[in-house]
Short mmCIF file of C-alpha atoms in Angstrom, two decimals:
data_model
loop_
_atom_site.label_atom_id
_atom_site.label_comp_id
_atom_site.label_asym_id
_atom_site.label_seq_id
_atom_site.Cartn_x
_atom_site.Cartn_y
_atom_site.Cartn_z
CA MET A 1 -0.08 -0.08 -0.02
CA CYS A 2 1.19 3.51 0.38
CA GLN A 3 2.16 6.03 2.47
CA LEU A 4 0.42 9.81 3.63
CA LEU A 5 2.25 12.94 4.60
CA GLY A 6 0.51 15.87 5.70
CA MET A 7 1.46 19.49 6.96
CA ASN A 8 -1.10 22.45 8.12
CA CYS A 9 0.60 25.37 9.76
CA ASN A 10 -0.63 28.70 11.02
CA VAL A 11 2.22 30.15 8.98
CA PRO A 12 3.44 29.18 5.65
CA THR A 13 6.38 26.38 6.58
CA ASP A 14 8.45 24.38 3.87
CA ILE A 15 8.18 20.59 4.32
CA CYS A 16 12.01 19.78 3.39
CA PHE A 17 13.12 18.08 6.65
CA SER A 18 9.74 15.61 6.54
CA PHE A 19 9.98 15.04 2.80
CA GLU A 20 13.38 14.43 3.09
CA GLY A 21 12.60 11.41 5.35
CA PHE A 22 9.30 10.38 3.91
CA SER A 23 10.54 10.59 -0.06
CA ALA A 24 13.09 7.63 1.23
CA ARG A 25 10.56 5.61 1.67
CA GLY A 26 9.66 5.79 -1.99
CA GLY A 27 12.66 3.01 -2.94
CA LYS A 28 15.17 3.40 -0.48
CA THR A 29 13.93 2.82 3.00
CA ASP A 30 10.45 0.80 2.24
CA ASP A 31 9.13 -0.05 -1.50
CA HIS A 32 6.64 2.52 -2.30
CA SER A 33 8.08 3.15 -5.84
CA ASP A 34 5.22 3.22 -7.85
CA GLY A 35 5.17 6.94 -7.92
CA TRP A 36 4.61 10.08 -5.92
CA GLY A 37 3.14 13.40 -5.60
CA ILE A 38 2.99 16.38 -3.45
CA ALA A 39 0.53 19.78 -3.50
CA PHE A 40 0.88 22.61 -1.88
CA PHE A 41 -1.69 25.22 -1.02
CA GLU A 42 -0.30 28.70 -1.31
CA GLY A 43 -3.13 30.98 -0.31
CA LYS A 44 -5.93 29.82 -3.11
CA GLY A 45 -3.59 28.53 -5.50
CA CYS A 46 -2.23 25.02 -5.30
CA ARG A 47 0.96 23.33 -7.10
CA LEU A 48 0.94 20.09 -7.36
CA PHE A 49 4.35 17.49 -8.30
CA LEU A 50 3.60 14.58 -9.70
CA ASP A 51 6.17 11.66 -10.91
CA ALA A 52 5.36 8.02 -11.54
CA LYS A 53 9.14 7.43 -11.21
CA PRO A 54 10.26 6.27 -7.28
CA SER A 55 10.82 9.29 -5.32
CA ILE A 56 14.03 8.54 -4.70
CA ASP A 57 15.23 8.98 -8.31
CA SER A 58 13.08 11.97 -9.32
CA PRO A 59 14.39 15.16 -10.61
CA LEU A 60 11.27 16.52 -9.40
CA ALA A 61 11.21 15.07 -5.84
CA GLU A 62 15.08 16.23 -5.58
CA LEU A 63 13.91 20.10 -6.35
CA VAL A 64 11.25 19.30 -3.79
CA ARG A 65 13.89 18.39 -1.08
CA ARG A 66 15.83 21.14 -1.76
CA TYR A 67 13.44 24.18 -2.66
CA PRO A 68 11.90 25.46 0.24
CA ILE A 69 8.01 25.98 -0.82
CA HIS A 70 6.40 27.87 2.09
CA SER A 71 2.81 26.39 2.47
CA THR A 72 0.37 25.95 5.51
CA HIS A 73 -1.55 23.00 3.87
CA VAL A 74 0.59 20.36 2.37
CA ILE A 75 -0.01 16.75 1.11
CA ALA A 76 2.48 14.25 0.03
CA HIS A 77 2.09 10.33 -1.14
CA ILE A 78 4.48 7.70 -2.10
CA ARG A 79 2.60 5.14 -4.12
CA LYS A 80 2.65 1.16 -4.17
CA ALA A 81 0.49 0.25 -7.05
CA THR A 82 -3.02 -2.06 -5.29
CA GLN A 83 -5.40 -0.78 -7.93
CA GLY A 84 -4.60 1.02 -11.28
CA LYS A 85 -1.26 0.66 -13.26
CA ILE A 86 1.71 2.70 -12.95
CA ALA A 87 1.32 5.82 -14.91
CA LEU A 88 0.80 9.84 -14.06
CA GLU A 89 -2.78 9.52 -13.94
CA ASN A 90 -2.67 7.02 -11.28
CA CYS A 91 -0.57 9.26 -8.91
CA HIS A 92 -1.80 11.17 -5.67
CA PRO A 93 -2.94 13.45 -4.63
CA PHE A 94 -5.70 14.22 -6.87
CA ARG A 95 -6.96 17.59 -7.26
CA ARG A 96 -10.22 19.29 -8.38
CA GLU A 97 -12.13 22.36 -8.08
CA LEU A 98 -15.58 22.90 -6.10
CA TRP A 99 -17.01 25.97 -4.64
CA GLY A 100 -14.46 27.99 -6.42
CA ARG A 101 -11.63 26.43 -4.23
CA TYR A 102 -9.12 23.86 -4.95
CA TRP A 103 -9.49 20.20 -3.31
CA VAL A 104 -6.87 17.80 -2.83
CA PHE A 105 -7.09 14.19 -2.05
CA ALA A 106 -4.47 11.55 -0.94
CA HIS A 107 -5.24 7.84 0.41
CA ASN A 108 -3.84 5.14 1.57
CA GLY A 109 -5.47 1.64 1.49
CA ASN A 110 -7.30 -0.54 -0.73
CA LEU A 111 -11.16 -0.51 -1.44
CA PRO A 112 -11.32 -3.92 -3.12
CA ASP A 113 -15.14 -3.83 -3.30
CA PHE A 114 -16.02 -0.64 -4.73
CA HIS A 115 -17.40 -0.13 -8.32
CA PRO A 116 -19.63 3.20 -7.95
CA GLU A 117 -21.41 4.02 -11.28
CA ASN A 118 -20.00 7.34 -12.37
CA HIS A 119 -22.89 9.49 -12.72
CA GLY A 120 -21.50 12.74 -10.61
CA ILE A 121 -20.07 15.58 -11.96
CA PHE A 122 -16.41 14.81 -10.48
CA GLN A 123 -15.49 11.75 -12.66
CA PRO A 124 -12.04 9.85 -12.53
CA VAL A 125 -9.13 10.19 -15.22
CA GLY A 126 -7.69 7.42 -13.90
CA ASP A 127 -8.52 4.00 -13.04
CA THR A 128 -7.69 3.76 -8.99
CA ASP A 129 -10.03 3.39 -6.29
CA SER A 130 -8.79 6.21 -4.86
CA GLU A 131 -9.69 8.49 -7.56
CA LYS A 132 -13.17 6.97 -7.56
CA ALA A 133 -13.67 7.49 -3.31
CA PHE A 134 -12.54 11.15 -4.17
CA CYS A 135 -14.98 12.17 -6.69
CA LEU A 136 -17.88 10.32 -4.81
CA ILE A 137 -16.70 12.62 -1.68
CA LEU A 138 -16.51 15.56 -3.85
CA ASN A 139 -20.04 14.63 -5.64
CA THR A 140 -21.33 13.81 -2.21
CA LEU A 141 -20.70 17.22 -0.83
CA ARG A 142 -21.29 19.36 -4.00
CA ASN A 143 -24.94 17.32 -3.57
CA ASN A 144 -25.77 18.55 -0.50
CA PHE A 145 -24.32 21.86 -0.45
CA PRO A 146 -25.03 23.06 -4.25
CA LYS A 147 -24.45 26.85 -3.52
CA GLY A 148 -21.33 26.82 -1.83
CA LYS A 149 -19.03 25.75 0.61
CA PRO A 150 -21.00 25.24 4.26
CA PRO A 151 -20.00 26.40 7.97
CA LEU A 152 -17.63 23.19 9.14
CA ARG A 153 -20.31 22.16 11.55
CA LEU A 154 -22.31 21.16 8.40
CA LEU A 155 -19.67 19.88 5.87
CA TYR A 156 -18.64 17.70 8.84
CA PRO A 157 -21.18 15.15 9.25
CA VAL A 158 -22.06 14.69 5.43
CA LEU A 159 -18.22 14.15 5.17
CA ARG A 160 -18.12 11.71 8.21
CA GLU A 161 -21.30 9.69 6.59
CA ILE A 162 -19.39 9.60 3.36
CA THR A 163 -16.34 8.34 4.41
CA ALA A 164 -17.87 5.35 7.01
CA GLU A 165 -19.52 4.24 3.81
CA LEU A 166 -16.21 4.21 2.00
CA GLY A 167 -14.42 3.06 4.82
CA SER A 168 -16.80 0.14 5.27
CA LEU A 169 -15.35 -1.39 2.07
CA GLY A 170 -11.81 -1.62 2.91
CA ILE A 171 -8.68 0.41 4.42
CA PHE A 172 -9.57 3.92 3.88
CA ASN A 173 -6.56 6.25 5.47
CA TYR A 174 -6.99 9.81 3.73
CA LEU A 175 -5.71 13.03 3.50
CA LEU A 176 -7.59 15.65 2.37
CA SER A 177 -7.61 19.57 2.36
CA ASP A 178 -9.34 22.63 0.17
CA GLY A 179 -6.63 25.02 1.77
CA GLU A 180 -8.68 26.17 4.31
CA HIS A 181 -9.71 23.21 6.48
CA PHE A 182 -7.39 20.06 6.71
CA PHE A 183 -9.02 16.38 7.01
CA THR A 184 -7.33 13.46 8.25
CA HIS A 185 -9.35 10.31 8.28
CA CYS A 186 -7.94 7.17 9.99
CA SER A 187 -8.96 3.66 8.73
CA THR A 188 -5.87 1.40 10.09
CA LYS A 189 -2.91 3.74 10.30
CA LEU A 190 -2.36 7.33 10.63
CA CYS A 191 -0.55 9.56 13.61
CA TYR A 192 0.59 13.17 13.98
CA ILE A 193 2.51 15.54 15.97
CA ILE A 194 2.40 19.10 16.94
CA ARG A 195 5.48 21.11 17.26
CA GLN A 196 5.54 24.35 18.95
CA ALA A 197 7.14 26.77 21.19
CA PRO A 198 9.71 25.65 23.09
CA PHE A 199 10.88 23.84 20.11
CA ALA A 200 13.24 21.20 19.90
CA ALA A 201 15.59 19.10 17.71
CA ALA A 202 13.91 16.31 16.01
CA HIS A 203 16.14 13.57 14.08
CA LEU A 204 14.64 11.62 10.94
CA ILE A 205 13.91 7.73 11.19
CA ASP A 206 14.56 7.10 7.57
CA GLU A 207 17.75 9.31 6.95
CA GLU A 208 20.64 10.25 9.39
CA MET A 209 19.56 13.98 9.80
CA THR A 210 18.75 16.12 12.69
CA VAL A 211 17.28 19.48 12.63
CA ASP A 212 16.88 21.88 15.44
CA PHE A 213 13.49 23.74 14.94
CA SER A 214 14.32 25.95 17.43
CA GLU A 215 16.97 28.04 15.27
CA LEU A 216 14.36 27.97 12.42
CA THR A 217 11.11 29.26 14.20
CA THR A 218 9.73 31.67 15.68
CA PRO A 219 7.60 31.37 19.27
CA SER A 220 3.87 31.54 17.87
CA ASP A 221 4.91 29.22 15.08
CA ARG A 222 2.66 26.39 15.33
CA VAL A 223 2.86 23.21 12.74
CA ALA A 224 0.86 20.01 12.67
CA VAL A 225 2.71 16.95 10.83
CA ILE A 226 0.48 13.64 10.08
CA ALA A 227 2.21 10.73 8.92
CA THR A 228 1.10 7.07 8.10
CA THR A 229 4.04 5.90 10.58
CA PRO A 230 6.24 8.41 12.22
CA LEU A 231 8.89 10.46 10.37
CA THR A 232 11.27 10.85 13.68
CA ASP A 233 12.52 8.61 16.29
CA ASN A 234 13.24 11.26 19.38
CA GLU A 235 9.47 12.59 19.61
CA PHE A 236 6.18 11.34 20.32
CA TRP A 237 3.41 10.81 17.82
CA THR A 238 -0.22 10.68 18.93
CA PRO A 239 -1.85 7.94 16.84
CA ILE A 240 -5.14 9.03 15.36
CA GLN A 241 -7.95 6.65 16.28
CA PRO A 242 -9.57 4.28 13.98
CA GLY A 243 -12.70 6.02 12.29
CA GLU A 244 -12.02 9.09 13.45
CA ILE A 245 -11.80 12.01 11.20
CA LEU A 246 -9.61 14.86 12.73
CA VAL A 247 -9.56 18.72 11.38
CA PHE A 248 -6.67 20.53 11.51
CA GLN A 249 -6.73 24.44 10.89
CA ASP A 250 -3.59 26.70 12.38
CA GLY A 251 -1.66 23.62 13.23
CA LEU A 252 -4.00 22.07 15.55
CA PRO A 253 -6.65 19.83 15.78
CA ILE A 254 -10.59 20.79 15.93
CA ASN A 255 -12.24 18.12 17.82
CA PHE A 256 -16.23 17.84 17.02
CA GLU A 257 -16.86 14.67 18.73
CA MET B 1 0.06 41.29 -21.88
CA CYS B 2 0.86 37.78 -21.63
CA GLN B 3 2.53 35.21 -24.39
CA LEU B 4 1.51 31.68 -25.13
CA LEU B 5 3.58 28.70 -26.28
CA GLY B 6 2.28 25.30 -27.12
CA MET B 7 2.88 22.15 -28.64
CA ASN B 8 1.09 19.10 -30.60
CA CYS B 9 3.40 16.03 -31.59
CA ASN B 10 2.30 12.48 -33.08
CA VAL B 11 5.11 11.01 -30.32
CA PRO B 12 6.02 12.23 -27.09
CA THR B 13 8.55 15.26 -27.77
CA ASP B 14 10.32 17.24 -24.97
CA ILE B 15 10.16 20.97 -25.35
CA CYS B 16 13.35 22.21 -23.28
CA PHE B 17 14.22 23.90 -26.77
CA SER B 18 11.40 25.86 -27.52
CA PHE B 19 11.02 26.74 -23.59
CA GLU B 20 14.25 27.80 -23.54
CA GLY B 21 14.02 30.79 -25.89
CA PHE B 22 10.17 31.27 -24.37
CA SER B 23 11.35 31.48 -20.98
CA ALA B 24 14.03 34.06 -21.93
CA ARG B 25 10.77 36.46 -22.18
CA GLY B 26 9.64 36.29 -18.71
CA GLY B 27 12.01 38.84 -17.91
CA LYS B 28 15.19 38.88 -19.62
CA THR B 29 14.47 39.40 -23.39
CA ASP B 30 10.92 40.97 -22.51
CA ASP B 31 9.04 41.59 -19.52
CA HIS B 32 6.39 39.11 -19.31
CA SER B 33 7.35 38.40 -15.19
CA ASP B 34 4.29 38.21 -13.32
CA GLY B 35 4.85 34.32 -13.25
CA TRP B 36 4.64 31.37 -15.68
CA GLY B 37 3.38 28.11 -16.12
CA ILE B 38 3.38 24.62 -17.93
CA ALA B 39 1.20 21.64 -18.50
CA PHE B 40 2.33 18.41 -19.98
CA PHE B 41 0.02 15.92 -21.22
CA GLU B 42 1.16 12.12 -20.36
CA GLY B 43 -1.52 9.71 -21.59
CA LYS B 44 -4.36 10.87 -19.84
CA GLY B 45 -2.17 12.38 -17.03
CA CYS B 46 -1.19 16.05 -16.81
CA ARG B 47 1.48 17.74 -15.04
CA LEU B 48 1.45 21.31 -14.06
CA PHE B 49 4.11 23.36 -13.27
CA LEU B 50 3.07 26.88 -11.64
CA ASP B 51 5.37 29.48 -10.14
CA ALA B 52 4.48 33.20 -9.36
CA LYS B 53 8.16 34.30 -9.86
CA PRO B 54 9.72 35.57 -13.34
CA SER B 55 10.65 32.37 -15.00
CA ILE B 56 13.87 33.37 -15.65
CA ASP B 57 14.26 33.61 -11.94
CA SER B 58 12.25 30.12 -11.20
CA PRO B 59 14.28 26.95 -10.18
CA LEU B 60 11.29 25.04 -11.32
CA ALA B 61 11.85 26.65 -14.90
CA GLU B 62 15.32 25.53 -14.46
CA LEU B 63 14.03 22.50 -14.19
CA VAL B 64 11.59 22.20 -16.94
CA ARG B 65 14.68 23.76 -19.04
CA ARG B 66 17.07 20.78 -18.00
CA TYR B 67 14.93 17.99 -17.38
CA PRO B 68 13.18 16.51 -20.59
CA ILE B 69 9.73 15.93 -20.15
CA HIS B 70 8.39 13.94 -22.79
CA SER B 71 4.65 14.95 -23.85
CA THR B 72 2.13 14.76 -26.81
CA HIS B 73 0.46 18.16 -25.78
CA VAL B 74 1.95 21.08 -23.89
CA ILE B 75 0.64 24.41 -23.00
CA ALA B 76 3.03 27.29 -21.63
CA HIS B 77 2.34 30.54 -20.49
CA ILE B 78 4.45 33.47 -19.11
CA ARG B 79 2.21 36.40 -17.68
CA LYS B 80 2.30 40.10 -17.54
CA ALA B 81 -0.78 40.87 -15.18
CA THR B 82 -4.07 42.67 -16.57
CA GLN B 83 -6.59 41.69 -14.44
CA GLY B 84 -5.97 39.53 -10.92
CA LYS B 85 -3.02 40.12 -8.64
CA ILE B 86 0.29 38.47 -9.13
CA ALA B 87 -0.33 35.10 -7.41
CA LEU B 88 -0.01 31.55 -7.61
CA GLU B 89 -4.15 31.19 -8.14
CA ASN B 90 -3.68 33.47 -11.23
CA CYS B 91 -0.88 32.27 -13.05
CA HIS B 92 -2.11 30.39 -16.36
CA PRO B 93 -2.51 27.06 -17.73
CA PHE B 94 -5.57 26.36 -15.80
CA ARG B 95 -6.54 22.76 -15.05
CA ARG B 96 -10.40 21.37 -14.15
CA GLU B 97 -11.67 17.53 -15.09
CA LEU B 98 -14.58 17.31 -17.57
CA TRP B 99 -16.09 14.09 -18.67
CA GLY B 100 -13.15 12.50 -16.81
CA ARG B 101 -10.36 14.21 -18.89
CA TYR B 102 -8.26 17.00 -17.60
CA TRP B 103 -8.73 20.36 -19.68
CA VAL B 104 -6.11 22.82 -19.51
CA PHE B 105 -6.07 26.53 -21.00
CA ALA B 106 -3.96 29.33 -21.15
CA HIS B 107 -5.10 32.48 -22.37
CA ASN B 108 -3.31 35.73 -23.86
CA GLY B 109 -5.29 38.88 -24.05
CA ASN B 110 -7.63 41.17 -22.15
CA LEU B 111 -11.38 40.83 -21.64
CA PRO B 112 -11.93 43.72 -19.80
CA ASP B 113 -15.58 44.10 -20.13
CA PHE B 114 -16.40 40.32 -19.21
CA HIS B 115 -18.30 40.19 -15.71
CA PRO B 116 -19.93 36.99 -15.84
CA GLU B 117 -22.26 35.47 -13.12
CA ASN B 118 -20.53 32.13 -11.48
CA HIS B 119 -23.52 30.02 -11.44
CA GLY B 120 -21.97 26.89 -13.28
CA ILE B 121 -20.70 24.09 -12.18
CA PHE B 122 -16.84 25.42 -12.97
CA GLN B 123 -15.72 28.27 -10.81
CA PRO B 124 -12.86 30.57 -10.82
CA VAL B 125 -10.72 29.97 -7.82
CA GLY B 126 -8.88 33.27 -9.17
CA ASP B 127 -9.56 36.64 -10.34
CA THR B 128 -8.33 36.86 -13.46
CA ASP B 129 -10.60 37.46 -16.55
CA SER B 130 -8.79 33.96 -18.39
CA GLU B 131 -9.90 31.91 -15.48
CA LYS B 132 -13.43 32.95 -15.91
CA ALA B 133 -13.57 32.75 -19.39
CA PHE B 134 -12.17 29.06 -19.09
CA CYS B 135 -15.07 28.19 -16.67
CA LEU B 136 -17.50 29.48 -18.81
CA ILE B 137 -16.04 27.27 -22.03
CA LEU B 138 -16.28 24.03 -20.09
CA ASN B 139 -19.58 25.29 -18.46
CA THR B 140 -20.86 25.56 -21.93
CA LEU B 141 -19.17 22.09 -23.20
CA ARG B 142 -20.67 20.76 -20.25
CA ASN B 143 -24.36 22.17 -20.62
CA ASN B 144 -24.33 20.84 -24.68
CA PHE B 145 -22.88 17.66 -23.94
CA PRO B 146 -23.80 16.55 -20.20
CA LYS B 147 -22.91 12.63 -21.17
CA GLY B 148 -19.41 12.91 -22.29
CA LYS B 149 -16.94 14.37 -25.05
CA PRO B 150 -18.73 14.49 -28.25
CA PRO B 151 -17.41 13.86 -31.80
CA LEU B 152 -15.19 16.76 -32.64
CA ARG B 153 -17.91 17.90 -35.37
CA LEU B 154 -20.36 18.63 -32.57
CA LEU B 155 -17.98 20.23 -29.83
CA TYR B 156 -16.27 22.33 -32.65
CA PRO B 157 -18.98 24.81 -33.44
CA VAL B 158 -20.07 25.24 -29.99
CA LEU B 159 -16.81 25.71 -29.04
CA ARG B 160 -16.69 28.23 -31.94
CA GLU B 161 -19.83 30.20 -30.86
CA ILE B 162 -18.64 30.56 -27.38
CA THR B 163 -15.19 31.45 -28.41
CA ALA B 164 -16.79 34.14 -30.66
CA GLU B 165 -19.03 35.51 -27.91
CA LEU B 166 -15.84 35.68 -25.79
CA GLY B 167 -13.89 37.09 -28.35
CA SER B 168 -16.08 40.26 -28.87
CA LEU B 169 -15.27 41.56 -25.57
CA GLY B 170 -11.50 41.77 -25.89
CA ILE B 171 -8.44 40.39 -26.77
CA PHE B 172 -8.82 36.39 -26.72
CA ASN B 173 -6.14 34.09 -28.39
CA TYR B 174 -6.18 31.00 -26.23
CA LEU B 175 -4.94 27.42 -26.28
CA LEU B 176 -6.97 24.63 -25.25
CA SER B 177 -6.20 20.93 -24.54
CA ASP B 178 -7.74 17.59 -22.99
CA GLY B 179 -4.76 15.86 -23.91
CA GLU B 180 -6.48 14.44 -27.16
CA HIS B 181 -7.40 17.29 -29.31
CA PHE B 182 -5.20 20.71 -29.10
CA PHE B 183 -7.56 23.76 -29.61
CA THR B 184 -5.96 27.18 -30.81
CA HIS B 185 -7.58 30.12 -30.92
CA CYS B 186 -6.40 33.71 -32.77
CA SER B 187 -8.03 36.92 -31.50
CA THR B 188 -5.07 39.17 -32.84
CA LYS B 189 -1.75 37.19 -32.46
CA LEU B 190 -0.98 33.71 -32.82
CA CYS B 191 1.36 31.78 -35.41
CA TYR B 192 2.89 27.97 -35.75
CA ILE B 193 5.39 25.82 -37.49
CA ILE B 194 5.14 22.04 -38.30
CA ARG B 195 8.48 20.30 -38.04
CA GLN B 196 8.74 17.26 -40.19
CA ALA B 197 11.18 15.21 -41.82
CA PRO B 198 13.48 16.35 -43.80
CA PHE B 199 14.17 18.27 -40.13
CA ALA B 200 16.66 21.10 -40.11
CA ALA B 201 18.71 23.12 -37.86
CA ALA B 202 16.46 26.08 -35.75
CA HIS B 203 18.06 29.03 -34.06
CA LEU B 204 16.52 30.52 -31.20
CA ILE B 205 15.76 34.31 -31.47
CA ASP B 206 15.79 34.94 -27.35
CA GLU B 207 19.15 32.49 -26.80
CA GLU B 208 21.86 32.26 -28.89
CA MET B 209 20.89 28.76 -29.47
CA THR B 210 20.68 26.16 -32.34
CA VAL B 211 19.28 22.75 -32.55
CA ASP B 212 19.56 20.40 -35.24
CA PHE B 213 16.55 18.34 -35.05
CA SER B 214 17.79 16.13 -37.79
CA GLU B 215 20.12 14.55 -35.20
CA LEU B 216 17.50 14.00 -32.67
CA THR B 217 14.32 12.86 -34.77
CA THR B 218 13.29 9.76 -36.49
CA PRO B 219 11.72 10.26 -40.07
CA SER B 220 8.08 9.77 -39.05
CA ASP B 221 8.33 12.73 -36.32
CA ARG B 222 6.05 15.34 -36.30
CA VAL B 223 5.89 18.43 -34.11
CA ALA B 224 3.54 21.45 -34.10
CA VAL B 225 4.87 24.67 -32.28
CA ILE B 226 2.53 27.10 -31.57
CA ALA B 227 3.15 30.51 -29.92
CA THR B 228 2.44 34.10 -29.67
CA THR B 229 5.41 35.27 -31.95
CA PRO B 230 8.15 33.21 -33.63
CA LEU B 231 10.86 31.53 -31.20
CA THR B 232 13.43 31.09 -34.21
CA ASP B 233 14.64 33.32 -36.67
CA ASN B 234 15.38 30.90 -39.80
CA GLU B 235 11.92 29.28 -40.24
CA PHE B 236 8.92 30.09 -41.32
CA TRP B 237 5.91 30.30 -39.08
CA THR B 238 2.33 30.39 -40.34
CA PRO B 239 0.31 33.16 -38.97
CA ILE B 240 -3.17 32.14 -37.65
CA GLN B 241 -5.98 34.23 -39.33
CA PRO B 242 -7.62 36.33 -36.59
CA GLY B 243 -10.76 34.62 -35.51
CA GLU B 244 -9.77 31.64 -36.57
CA ILE B 245 -9.86 28.06 -34.19
CA LEU B 246 -7.37 25.44 -35.60
CA VAL B 247 -7.74 22.00 -33.87
CA PHE B 248 -3.86 20.26 -33.79
CA GLN B 249 -3.82 16.55 -33.50
CA ASP B 250 -0.69 14.51 -34.35
CA GLY B 251 1.19 17.38 -34.87
CA LEU B 252 -1.04 18.58 -37.45
CA PRO B 253 -3.97 20.97 -37.84
CA ILE B 254 -7.61 19.63 -38.85
CA ASN B 255 -9.19 22.30 -40.80
CA PHE B 256 -13.23 22.34 -40.29
CA GLU B 257 -13.60 25.40 -42.56
#
């Protein structure tokens, strides 16, 4: 299966450190080598880098590791194909526009018995279960709120219901964002860490690399990093509970339960 | 205003040579320095690189100049802002999904009196006239053909009508593609060249650079390059007539008139 990496912050932050460790899993420390992708929101704009090559061999991934793009909402994915051939159109994250905002989605898992009829507005371009699930989520949101994005308290129950429906079909960990809210769903495996003052040093699991965040931050910075499995070995990562959708904003989870 | 560069080929080809000259106009040989972007179709997949920085200063543009991405449909744009602030969400090309295919659009011109009401499915994320026009085109296509992409002979008159309507509001040169067909509309300025056997050397206008295509091609290769103004000074570029929509496929225009 695949792996997920997400970041949500209160000020635009680069993801170079976390992506260094994460992208090593795309063929070096792990075997997720069937493509990768990363999306950065910058205001309402959104950049998406995709490659069907392993992230350790990709000149694009090298650029993302070296070129600090500052963003408040980042979603990254390394792929180990379950459904759908190795091809650009099957690389996550997927992006669509809904209500005049870009929506970005990446999935870790497998929905073996998911064969929806594509009668909605949003239709898959590739042939993964993941993109089909994303289209179903967006079609459901749009059908419930045709006029525009509703307040989160109205959107959340609709998202929870369609997520539960999809989650009943298999493994369905995902990251979803429109650049305003950052949704994370744990089906089997997803964890997060909040970095805030007092900042300390962090050491990667997948690369021999340490960063002292106290040298790079201001006291008001707050960064949530969400990943399939912890990226560092000297910090405590909080597991998200199976069945839970955590919504992050400004680097903190908002709890609806 | 902005400048456009497009490429349509019968086999996947890299655009490094043309992009070298074109991107020099983003702040070096010309002043289109308010952002740039380029989209590459690879099969049904589509990669989009965007940057609000001038193309001559952008590490991303440097990567695109150096890293040969092979594609049959490429659309690039360098921006000199007329409407909409300098921001990522206002960089062309814009991309949406319609009928399970990605559609990509870039515009050169200005539609000063274009203020549509946004009641369609496709809505602009940024605040350019260009993205609004793109959304109106896609909404019009979808409203006329809700079930899927029709044959070109049915799609073409609908596209021609909405294009004429938009073109009556100002300057509206554009490139539009879904990775199958490559639509080019000339309102005031757009030209193209077909490179095919026997291939020869070409010399850029904007950089001291010559490429001998006979060394890089096979006899069956065919490449159409479309640009706001010619990119080379030793080849003949054919002007597209104002009001004309040329559709390219496999490196050749299909003429519907």
